[in-house]
CSV table of C-alpha atoms and ligand atoms in Angstrom, one decimal:
chain,number,residue,atom,x,y,z
A,1,MET,CA,31.4,20.0,-1.0
A,2,GLU,CA,30.2,21.0,2.4
A,3,LYS,CA,29.9,18.4,5.0
A,4,LEU,CA,28.4,18.4,8.5
A,5,LEU,CA,30.7,17.6,11.6
A,6,ILE,CA,28.6,16.5,14.5
A,7,LYS,CA,29.5,15.4,18.0
A,8,GLY,CA,26.9,13.1,19.1
A,9,GLY,CA,25.3,12.6,22.5
A,10,VAL,CA,24.1,15.8,23.6
A,11,PRO,CA,20.4,15.8,24.6
A,12,LEU,CA,18.7,18.7,22.4
A,13,LYS,CA,16.9,21.2,24.7
A,14,GLY,CA,15.2,24.5,24.2
A,15,THR,CA,12.8,26.2,21.4
A,16,VAL,CA,13.0,25.8,17.8
A,17,THR,CA,10.7,27.9,15.2
A,18,ILE,CA,9.6,26.1,12.2
A,19,SER,CA,9.9,27.6,8.8
A,20,GLY,CA,7.3,27.9,6.1
A,21,SER,CA,6.7,24.6,4.2
A,22,LYS,CA,8.8,23.9,1.0
A,23,ASN,CA,6.3,21.7,-0.3
A,24,ALA,CA,3.8,24.3,0.2
A,25,SER,CA,5.7,27.2,-1.2
A,26,LEU,CA,6.7,25.4,-4.2
A,27,PRO,CA,3.3,25.0,-5.8
A,28,ALA,CA,2.1,28.5,-4.6
A,29,ILE,CA,5.2,29.9,-6.7
A,30,ALA,CA,4.0,28.0,-9.6
A,31,ALA,CA,0.3,29.1,-9.0
A,32,ALA,CA,1.4,32.9,-9.6
A,33,ILE,CA,1.8,31.8,-13.3
A,34,LEU,CA,-2.1,31.7,-13.5
A,35,ALA,CA,-2.2,35.4,-13.0
A,36,GLY,CA,-0.6,38.4,-14.6
A,37,GLY,CA,1.0,40.6,-12.0
A,38,LYS,CA,2.5,40.5,-8.6
A,39,SER,CA,1.7,37.7,-6.0
A,40,VAL,CA,3.1,37.8,-2.5
A,41,LEU,CA,3.9,34.7,-0.7
A,42,ARG,CA,4.9,35.0,3.1
A,43,GLY,CA,6.5,32.5,5.2
A,44,VAL,CA,8.8,31.2,2.4
A,45,PRO,CA,12.2,29.4,3.5
A,46,ALA,CA,15.2,30.2,2.0
A,47,LEU,CA,15.9,26.9,0.4
A,48,ARG,CA,17.6,25.7,-2.8
A,49,ASP,CA,14.5,24.2,-4.1
A,50,VAL,CA,12.6,27.6,-3.6
A,51,LEU,CA,15.2,29.6,-5.3
A,52,THR,CA,15.2,27.0,-8.0
A,53,MET,CA,11.4,27.6,-8.7
A,54,GLY,CA,12.1,31.2,-8.7
A,55,THR,CA,14.9,30.7,-11.3
A,56,LEU,CA,12.7,28.8,-13.2
A,57,LEU,CA,9.9,31.4,-13.5
A,58,GLU,CA,12.7,34.1,-14.1
A,59,GLN,CA,13.8,32.2,-17.2
A,60,MET,CA,10.1,32.2,-18.5
A,61,GLY,CA,10.2,36.1,-18.1
A,62,ALA,CA,8.8,36.5,-14.6
A,63,ARG,CA,10.6,38.3,-12.0
A,64,PHE,CA,11.3,36.8,-8.5
A,65,SER,CA,12.7,37.8,-5.4
A,66,LEU,CA,12.9,36.3,-1.8
A,67,GLU,CA,14.0,38.3,1.3
A,68,ASP,CA,13.3,37.6,4.9
A,69,SER,CA,10.7,35.0,4.1
A,70,LEU,CA,9.0,37.1,1.7
A,71,ALA,CA,8.6,36.1,-2.0
A,72,GLU,CA,7.5,38.3,-4.7
A,73,ILE,CA,6.6,36.7,-7.8
A,74,ASP,CA,5.7,39.1,-10.9
A,75,THR,CA,4.6,37.2,-13.9
A,76,ALA,CA,3.6,40.3,-15.9
A,77,GLY,CA,6.4,39.7,-18.4
A,78,LEU,CA,6.0,35.9,-18.5
A,79,LYS,CA,6.4,35.0,-22.0
A,80,ASN,CA,8.3,31.9,-22.6
A,81,PRO,CA,6.5,28.8,-21.1
A,82,VAL,CA,9.4,26.5,-21.0
A,83,ALA,CA,10.9,24.6,-18.2
A,84,PRO,CA,14.3,23.3,-19.3
A,85,TYR,CA,16.2,20.3,-18.6
A,86,GLU,CA,18.9,22.1,-16.8
A,87,LEU,CA,16.7,23.3,-14.1
A,88,VAL,CA,14.0,20.3,-14.0
A,89,LYS,CA,16.9,17.6,-13.5
A,90,THR,CA,17.8,19.5,-10.1
A,91,MET,CA,14.2,19.7,-9.1
A,92,ARG,CA,11.5,17.3,-9.8
A,93,ALA,CA,8.9,19.9,-8.4
A,94,SER,CA,9.5,22.0,-11.4
A,95,VAL,CA,6.8,20.0,-13.0
A,96,LEU,CA,4.4,22.0,-11.0
A,97,VAL,CA,4.7,24.8,-13.8
A,98,LEU,CA,2.9,22.6,-16.3
A,99,GLY,CA,-0.7,22.8,-15.2
A,100,PRO,CA,-0.6,26.4,-14.7
A,101,LEU,CA,1.5,27.2,-18.0
A,102,ALA,CA,-1.2,25.0,-20.2
A,103,ALA,CA,-4.2,26.6,-18.4
A,104,ARG,CA,-3.0,30.3,-18.9
A,105,TYR,CA,-0.9,30.2,-21.9
A,106,GLY,CA,-2.4,27.1,-23.8
A,107,ARG,CA,1.0,25.7,-24.1
A,108,ALA,CA,3.9,24.5,-22.1
A,109,LYS,CA,7.2,22.6,-22.8
A,110,VAL,CA,8.4,21.1,-19.6
A,111,SER,CA,11.4,18.6,-19.4
A,112,LEU,CA,10.2,15.0,-18.3
A,113,PRO,CA,11.9,14.5,-14.7
A,114,GLY,CA,14.0,11.3,-14.7
A,115,GLY,CA,13.9,8.9,-12.0
A,116,CYS,CA,15.6,9.8,-8.8
A,117,ALA,CA,17.2,8.6,-5.6
A,118,ILE,CA,14.0,7.5,-3.9
A,119,GLY,CA,12.2,5.7,-6.9
A,120,ALA,CA,11.1,6.0,-10.5
A,121,ARG,CA,8.6,8.7,-9.8
A,122,PRO,CA,6.5,9.0,-13.2
A,123,ILE,CA,4.2,11.9,-13.9
A,124,ASN,CA,1.8,9.8,-15.9
A,125,PHE,CA,-1.4,11.1,-13.7
A,126,HIS,CA,-0.4,14.7,-14.5
A,127,LEU,CA,-0.2,14.1,-18.0
A,128,MET,CA,-3.5,11.7,-18.1
A,129,GLY,CA,-5.6,14.6,-16.4
A,130,LEU,CA,-4.3,17.6,-18.6
A,131,GLU,CA,-5.3,15.2,-21.7
A,132,LYS,CA,-8.6,14.6,-20.3
A,133,MET,CA,-9.2,18.2,-19.9
A,134,GLY,CA,-8.5,18.5,-23.6
A,135,ALA,CA,-4.8,19.3,-23.9
A,136,LYS,CA,-2.8,17.6,-26.6
A,137,ILE,CA,0.2,16.0,-25.1
A,138,GLU,CA,3.3,15.0,-26.9
A,139,LEU,CA,6.6,13.9,-25.9
A,140,GLU,CA,9.7,15.0,-27.9
A,141,GLY,CA,13.4,15.0,-27.1
A,142,GLY,CA,12.7,14.5,-23.5
A,143,TYR,CA,10.2,17.2,-22.9
A,144,VAL,CA,6.4,17.2,-22.5
A,145,ILE,CA,4.6,19.6,-24.8
A,146,ALA,CA,1.2,20.1,-23.9
A,147,LYS,CA,-1.2,22.4,-26.1
A,148,ALA,CA,-4.7,23.4,-25.6
A,149,ARG,CA,-6.8,26.1,-26.7
A,150,ARG,CA,-8.7,26.3,-23.2
A,151,LEU,CA,-8.6,23.5,-20.9
A,152,LYS,CA,-11.9,22.1,-20.2
A,153,GLY,CA,-13.3,20.5,-16.9
A,154,ALA,CA,-13.3,17.0,-16.5
A,155,SER,CA,-13.8,14.2,-14.2
A,156,LEU,CA,-10.5,12.7,-13.1
A,157,TYR,CA,-9.6,9.8,-10.9
A,158,PHE,CA,-6.2,9.1,-9.6
A,159,ASP,CA,-5.1,5.6,-9.1
A,160,LEU,CA,-2.8,7.0,-6.4
A,161,PRO,CA,-3.4,10.0,-4.5
A,162,THR,CA,-0.5,12.1,-6.0
A,163,VAL,CA,0.4,15.1,-4.2
A,164,THR,CA,2.0,17.2,-7.1
A,165,GLY,CA,-0.4,15.7,-9.5
A,166,THR,CA,-3.4,17.0,-7.4
A,167,GLU,CA,-1.8,20.3,-7.3
A,168,ASN,CA,-1.0,20.7,-11.1
A,169,LEU,CA,-4.4,19.7,-12.0
A,170,MET,CA,-6.1,21.8,-9.4
A,171,MET,CA,-4.4,24.8,-10.8
A,172,ALA,CA,-5.0,23.9,-14.2
A,173,ALA,CA,-8.7,23.5,-13.5
A,174,ALA,CA,-8.8,26.7,-11.8
A,175,LEU,CA,-8.7,28.4,-15.3
A,176,ALA,CA,-10.5,25.7,-17.4
A,177,LYS,CA,-13.9,26.1,-18.9
A,178,GLY,CA,-16.4,24.1,-16.7
A,179,VAL,CA,-16.4,22.0,-13.6
A,180,THR,CA,-13.4,19.7,-12.8
A,181,ILE,CA,-13.9,16.9,-10.3
A,182,LEU,CA,-10.5,15.1,-8.5
A,183,GLU,CA,-11.3,11.8,-7.2
A,184,ASN,CA,-8.8,10.1,-4.9
A,185,ALA,CA,-7.2,13.3,-4.7
A,186,ALA,CA,-4.1,13.6,-2.3
A,187,ARG,CA,-5.1,15.2,1.1
A,188,GLU,CA,-2.0,16.7,2.5
A,189,PRO,CA,-2.2,20.0,4.3
A,190,GLU,CA,0.0,21.4,1.5
A,191,ILE,CA,-3.2,20.7,-0.9
A,192,VAL,CA,-5.2,22.8,1.3
A,193,ASP,CA,-2.8,25.6,1.5
A,194,LEU,CA,-2.8,25.6,-2.4
A,195,ALA,CA,-6.4,25.7,-2.5
A,196,GLU,CA,-6.3,28.7,-0.1
A,197,THR,CA,-3.9,30.3,-2.3
A,198,LEU,CA,-5.9,29.6,-5.4
A,199,GLN,CA,-9.1,30.9,-3.7
A,200,ALA,CA,-7.1,34.3,-2.8
A,201,MET,CA,-6.7,34.4,-6.5
A,202,GLY,CA,-10.5,34.0,-7.2
A,203,ALA,CA,-10.6,30.3,-7.9
A,204,LYS,CA,-13.6,28.3,-6.9
A,205,ILE,CA,-12.6,25.2,-5.1
A,206,GLU,CA,-14.3,22.8,-2.8
A,207,GLY,CA,-13.2,19.8,-0.9
A,208,ALA,CA,-9.5,20.3,-0.6
A,209,GLY,CA,-8.3,18.2,2.2
A,210,GLY,CA,-10.7,15.4,1.3
A,211,SER,CA,-10.3,12.9,-1.2
A,212,LEU,CA,-12.7,14.6,-3.7
A,213,ILE,CA,-12.0,18.2,-4.9
A,214,GLU,CA,-14.3,20.2,-7.1
A,215,ILE,CA,-12.9,23.0,-9.0
A,216,GLU,CA,-15.2,25.2,-11.1
A,217,GLY,CA,-13.0,27.1,-13.6
A,218,VAL,CA,-13.1,30.9,-14.0
A,219,ASP,CA,-12.1,32.9,-16.9
A,220,GLU,CA,-9.5,35.0,-15.0
A,221,LEU,CA,-7.4,35.0,-11.7
A,222,LYS,CA,-5.8,37.7,-9.8
A,223,PRO,CA,-2.3,37.7,-8.1
A,224,TYR,CA,-2.7,36.6,-4.6
A,225,SER,CA,-1.4,37.5,-1.2
A,226,HIS,CA,-0.9,34.3,1.0
A,227,GLN,CA,1.3,32.9,3.9
A,228,ALA,CA,2.6,29.5,3.5
A,229,VAL,CA,1.7,26.9,6.0
A,230,PRO,CA,4.5,25.7,8.4
A,231,ASP,CA,6.6,22.9,7.3
A,232,ARG,CA,5.2,19.6,9.0
A,233,ILE,CA,8.2,17.6,7.9
A,234,GLU,CA,10.7,20.0,9.5
A,235,ALA,CA,8.5,20.0,12.6
A,236,ALA,CA,8.5,16.1,12.6
A,237,THR,CA,12.3,16.0,12.0
A,238,PHE,CA,13.0,18.1,15.3
A,239,ALA,CA,10.3,16.0,17.0
A,240,VAL,CA,12.4,12.9,16.3
A,241,ALA,CA,15.6,14.8,17.3
A,242,ALA,CA,14.1,15.4,20.9
A,243,ALA,CA,13.2,11.8,21.2
A,244,ILE,CA,16.4,10.4,19.6
A,245,THR,CA,18.9,12.6,21.9
A,246,GLY,CA,16.5,12.2,25.1
A,247,GLY,CA,15.9,15.9,24.9
A,248,ASP,CA,13.2,18.5,25.4
A,249,ILE,CA,12.4,20.8,22.5
A,250,LEU,CA,9.4,23.3,22.0
A,251,ILE,CA,8.5,23.2,18.5
A,252,LYS,CA,7.2,26.6,17.9
A,253,ASN,CA,5.0,27.3,14.8
A,254,ALA,CA,4.1,23.6,14.3
A,255,ARG,CA,0.7,22.6,13.5
A,256,PRO,CA,-0.1,19.7,16.0
A,257,GLU,CA,-3.0,18.7,13.7
A,258,HIS,CA,-0.7,18.1,10.9
A,259,LEU,CA,1.6,15.8,12.9
A,260,ASP,CA,-1.1,13.3,14.4
A,261,ALA,CA,0.5,10.1,12.9
A,262,VAL,CA,4.0,11.2,13.8
A,263,SER,CA,3.0,12.3,17.3
A,264,ILE,CA,1.0,8.9,18.0
A,265,LYS,CA,4.1,6.9,16.9
A,266,LEU,CA,6.4,8.9,18.9
A,267,ARG,CA,4.3,8.4,22.2
A,268,GLU,CA,4.4,4.7,21.3
A,269,THR,CA,8.2,4.9,21.6
A,270,GLY,CA,7.9,6.4,24.9
A,271,ALA,CA,8.6,10.0,24.1
A,272,GLU,CA,6.3,12.7,25.6
A,273,VAL,CA,4.4,14.8,22.9
A,274,LYS,CA,2.4,17.6,24.1
A,275,LYS,CA,0.3,20.1,22.2
A,276,THR,CA,0.7,23.6,23.7
A,277,PRO,CA,-0.4,27.0,22.7
A,278,ALA,CA,3.0,27.7,21.7
A,279,GLY,CA,3.4,24.7,19.5
A,280,LEU,CA,4.3,21.0,19.9
A,281,ARG,CA,6.6,19.9,23.0
A,282,VAL,CA,8.4,16.5,22.8
A,283,LYS,CA,10.6,15.2,25.4
A,284,GLY,CA,12.6,12.0,24.9
A,285,ASP,CA,12.6,9.4,27.9
A,286,GLY,CA,15.5,7.1,27.8
A,287,ARG,CA,16.0,4.3,25.4
A,288,PRO,CA,12.9,4.3,23.0
A,289,ARG,CA,10.6,1.4,22.7
A,290,SER,CA,10.4,-0.4,19.2
A,291,VAL,CA,7.4,0.6,17.1
A,292,ASN,CA,6.3,-0.5,13.4
A,293,ILE,CA,5.5,2.0,11.0
A,294,THR,CA,3.9,1.8,7.5
A,295,THR,CA,4.1,4.9,5.3
A,296,MET,CA,0.9,6.0,3.6
A,297,PRO,CA,-0.6,9.2,2.0
A,298,TYR,CA,-1.9,11.8,4.4
A,299,PRO,CA,-3.3,11.4,7.1
A,300,GLY,CA,-1.1,8.0,7.3
A,301,PHE,CA,2.5,8.2,8.5
A,302,PRO,CA,4.6,10.5,6.0
A,303,THR,CA,7.0,8.8,3.8
A,304,ASP,CA,8.9,12.1,4.5
A,305,VAL,CA,9.5,11.3,7.9
A,306,GLN,CA,10.3,7.5,7.4
A,307,ALA,CA,14.1,7.9,7.2
A,308,GLN,CA,14.2,10.0,10.3
A,309,PHE,CA,12.0,7.6,12.3
A,310,MET,CA,14.2,4.7,11.2
A,311,ALA,CA,17.1,6.7,13.0
A,312,LEU,CA,15.3,6.7,16.1
A,313,MET,CA,14.3,3.0,15.7
A,314,CYS,CA,17.9,2.0,15.2
A,315,MET,CA,18.5,2.6,19.1
A,316,ALA,CA,15.3,1.1,20.2
A,317,ASP,CA,14.8,-1.8,22.5
A,318,GLY,CA,13.6,-4.4,20.4
A,319,ASN,CA,12.7,-4.8,16.6
A,320,SER,CA,10.4,-2.7,14.6
A,321,MET,CA,9.3,-3.1,11.0
A,322,ILE,CA,9.5,-0.3,8.6
A,323,ASN,CA,7.3,-0.6,5.7
A,324,GLU,CA,7.6,2.1,2.8
A,325,THR,CA,4.4,1.9,0.5
A,326,VAL,CA,4.6,5.3,-1.2
A,327,PHE,CA,8.1,5.1,-2.9
A,328,GLU,CA,9.7,1.8,-3.9
A,329,ASN,CA,13.2,2.8,-3.2
A,330,ARG,CA,13.4,5.1,-0.5
A,331,PHE,CA,15.9,3.1,1.7
A,332,MET,CA,19.1,4.6,0.7
A,333,HIS,CA,19.9,5.7,4.3
A,334,VAL,CA,20.0,1.9,5.2
A,335,PRO,CA,23.5,1.2,4.3
A,336,GLU,CA,24.7,4.6,5.9
A,337,LEU,CA,22.9,3.9,9.2
A,338,LYS,CA,24.6,0.5,9.1
A,339,ARG,CA,28.1,2.3,9.0
A,340,MET,CA,27.0,3.7,12.3
A,341,GLY,CA,26.3,0.2,13.9
A,342,ALA,CA,22.9,0.1,13.1
A,343,ASP,CA,21.4,-3.5,12.4
A,344,ILE,CA,18.9,-3.5,9.7
A,345,GLU,CA,17.7,-6.1,7.2
A,346,PHE,CA,15.8,-5.1,4.2
A,347,GLN,CA,13.6,-7.0,2.0
A,348,GLY,CA,10.7,-6.2,-0.5
A,349,GLY,CA,9.9,-2.6,0.7
A,350,VAL,CA,10.2,-3.4,4.3
A,351,ALA,CA,13.1,-2.8,6.7
A,352,THR,CA,13.6,-4.6,9.9
A,353,VAL,CA,15.3,-2.7,12.4
A,354,LYS,CA,17.0,-4.6,15.4
A,355,GLY,CA,17.5,-1.7,17.9
A,356,VAL,CA,20.9,-1.6,19.3
A,357,PRO,CA,22.0,-0.1,22.6
A,358,ALA,CA,23.9,2.8,20.9
A,359,LEU,CA,24.9,4.0,17.6
A,360,LYS,CA,28.9,5.1,16.8
A,361,GLY,CA,30.1,8.0,14.9
A,362,ALA,CA,31.3,7.5,11.4
A,363,GLN,CA,31.6,9.0,7.9
A,364,VAL,CA,28.3,8.8,6.1
A,365,MET,CA,27.0,10.2,2.8
A,366,ALA,CA,23.8,11.7,2.4
A,367,THR,CA,21.8,10.5,-0.7
A,368,ASP,CA,18.4,12.5,-0.5
A,369,LEU,CA,16.8,15.2,1.5
A,370,ARG,CA,15.1,12.9,4.1
A,371,ALA,CA,17.8,10.6,4.2
A,372,SER,CA,20.1,13.3,4.9
A,373,ALA,CA,18.0,14.2,7.8
A,374,SER,CA,18.1,10.9,9.1
A,375,LEU,CA,21.8,10.8,9.3
A,376,VAL,CA,22.0,14.1,10.8
A,377,LEU,CA,19.6,12.6,13.7
A,378,ALA,CA,21.6,9.5,14.0
A,379,ALA,CA,24.8,11.4,14.3
A,380,LEU,CA,23.3,13.7,16.9
A,381,ALA,CA,22.6,10.8,19.2
A,382,ALA,CA,25.6,8.5,18.1
A,383,GLU,CA,28.7,8.1,20.6
A,384,GLY,CA,31.7,10.1,19.2
A,385,GLU,CA,32.0,12.1,16.1
A,386,SER,CA,30.3,11.9,12.7
A,387,VAL,CA,30.8,13.6,9.5
A,388,VAL,CA,27.7,13.7,7.2
A,389,HIS,CA,28.9,14.2,3.6
A,390,ARG,CA,26.8,16.0,0.7
A,391,ILE,CA,24.9,18.1,3.0
A,392,TYR,CA,23.7,20.1,0.0
A,393,HIS,CA,20.9,17.5,0.0
A,394,LEU,CA,19.7,19.0,3.5
A,395,ASP,CA,20.0,22.4,2.1
A,396,ARG,CA,17.2,21.7,-0.4
A,397,GLY,CA,14.7,21.3,2.3
A,398,TYR,CA,15.9,22.5,5.8
A,399,GLU,CA,16.4,26.1,6.3
A,400,GLN,CA,19.3,26.8,8.5
A,401,MET,CA,19.1,23.2,9.8
A,402,GLU,CA,22.5,23.2,11.6
A,403,LYS,CA,22.3,26.7,13.3
A,404,LYS,CA,18.7,25.6,14.7
A,405,LEU,CA,20.3,22.4,16.0
A,406,VAL,CA,23.4,24.4,17.6
A,407,ALA,CA,20.9,26.7,19.1
A,408,LEU,CA,19.5,23.7,21.0
A,409,GLY,CA,22.7,22.5,22.1
A,410,ALA,CA,24.0,20.5,19.6
A,411,GLN,CA,27.8,20.2,18.6
A,412,ALA,CA,27.4,20.7,14.9
A,413,GLU,CA,29.7,22.5,12.6
A,414,ARG,CA,29.4,23.0,8.6
A,415,ILE,CA,32.6,22.3,7.0
A,416,LYS,CA,34.0,22.8,3.5
B,501,EPU,N1,3.0,8.6,-8.9
B,501,EPU,C1,2.8,7.7,-10.0
B,501,EPU,N2,2.3,8.7,-11.4
B,501,EPU,C2,2.1,9.7,-11.1
B,501,EPU,C3,2.5,10.6,-9.8
B,501,EPU,C4,2.9,9.8,-8.7
B,501,EPU,O1,2.9,6.6,-10.3
B,501,EPU,O2,1.7,10.4,-12.1
B,501,EPU,C5,3.2,7.6,-7.8
B,501,EPU,C6,4.8,7.8,-7.2
B,501,EPU,O3,5.6,7.1,-7.9
B,501,EPU,C7,4.7,7.5,-5.9
B,501,EPU,C8,3.1,8.0,-5.5
B,501,EPU,O4,2.6,8.0,-6.7
B,501,EPU,O5,4.9,6.2,-5.6
B,501,EPU,C9,3.0,9.3,-4.7
B,501,EPU,O6,3.8,10.2,-5.4
B,501,EPU,P1,3.4,11.6,-5.3
B,501,EPU,O7,3.1,12.1,-6.7
B,501,EPU,O8,2.2,12.0,-4.2
B,501,EPU,O9,4.9,12.5,-4.9
B,501,EPU,P2,5.3,13.9,-5.2
B,501,EPU,O10,4.0,14.8,-5.7
B,501,EPU,O11,6.2,13.8,-6.5
B,501,EPU,C10,5.3,15.0,-3.1
B,501,EPU,C11,6.4,15.6,-2.3
B,501,EPU,C12,7.5,14.8,-1.7
B,501,EPU,C13,6.9,13.6,-1.0
B,501,EPU,C14,5.6,12.9,-1.8
B,501,EPU,C15,5.0,12.1,-1.0
B,501,EPU,C16,6.6,17.9,-3.2
B,501,EPU,C17,7.2,18.9,-3.9
B,501,EPU,N3,7.1,16.7,-3.1
B,501,EPU,O12,6.1,14.3,-4.1
B,501,EPU,O13,8.4,15.4,-0.8
B,501,EPU,O14,7.7,12.5,-0.7
B,501,EPU,O15,4.8,14.0,-2.3
B,501,EPU,O16,4.2,12.5,0.0
B,501,EPU,O17,5.5,18.1,-2.5
B,501,EPU,C18,10.6,15.8,0.0
B,501,EPU,O18,10.2,16.9,0.4
B,501,EPU,O19,11.4,15.3,0.5
B,501,EPU,C19,9.8,15.1,-1.1
B,501,EPU,C20,10.3,13.9,-1.6
């Protein structure tokens, strides 16, 4: 298994270019199922999760290629609407094929994703929505089987604003008969990006980005050509990298308007965060001040940046409270950060981080994608050498992370 060897203590300086968003590319690739023919998605990061989504479509009979950030998804030959356990277990976002398959083929068999390192993560809202749209849902042998002649529009309310749930039902509704209303919908930029993809296919969607989305179903959709939005979580991770190493990074291709919560909190720590025409420029300024964060659905502070921000707070001057409200178990990085000398107490979804003057290099183990980013950031700031094990988690969501870090001056090396 590959690991990352990092010699900490180098302030990162220079320019980094952010890749297209993983969490926008995944639903866009699934959306191609809604039309027969070749859709084209630009700005796609070459990541394990993206390739898994491609493989998933391929085993259904579609063709998928990804080269130089350009994905071509040809669904003309798609005839087997099944998402097998072997693929779904490696990537929960596989569930995004459920809505499009049910809408276009009237049947779908998708393995039920299990729990994962960050929480139980049920898909009951996805299933409730499809049922209200007229699908018959059965659970059999660990699979969800959805059947419907043609889905029909419905008024749906989410108890929690679920990102992939909103995406799944938006895609299903695009081909349903009649109007679907999604209330308390997720508002993430990836939802807006998917709405734009669907509009390029001929869908009628209003309100994406707000909590009420209205979709008027159409009889047929056509393949799309679209550019995925830049990855705001990758951008936020490099922003924290600048702050934690006392560096100065120009984050090109970042969309500052998608990073408001993170930028505000970083400024409170003392970092300089400037919107420039070229992107976001972040400059660290000595030891960070302690700041509290509470993760929330967008536009709140993203749960996907909680672990990285915690790494920064480990070295802050003072105590900070980190309250995770989106996923009940997203603190797997805490014991690993402690191995580097962090002082963190954890109780009931809240971590209290008592800042220490310096972290010390150590061997640490990545447990999930964002936890691995947090450990890499801590290692970049720590005194001495660290080894981050199980780096395959990082490869699921960060395109060429260590190459980008090395270009900014980091001493990082991938070893077998
Ligand atoms: N939830 C339910 N029932 C459902 C759906 C969600 O109870 O049917 C709960 C979840 O358990 C969680 C909350 O609702 O407590 C919000 O979860 P959400 O459904 O929004 O998460 P997701 O769609 O599974 C996406 C991202 C995650 C990101 C979350 C939150 C993709 C492919 N994944 O997951 O990204 O953390 O939204 O913003 O878009 C990552 O990239 O590292 C990652 C985990």
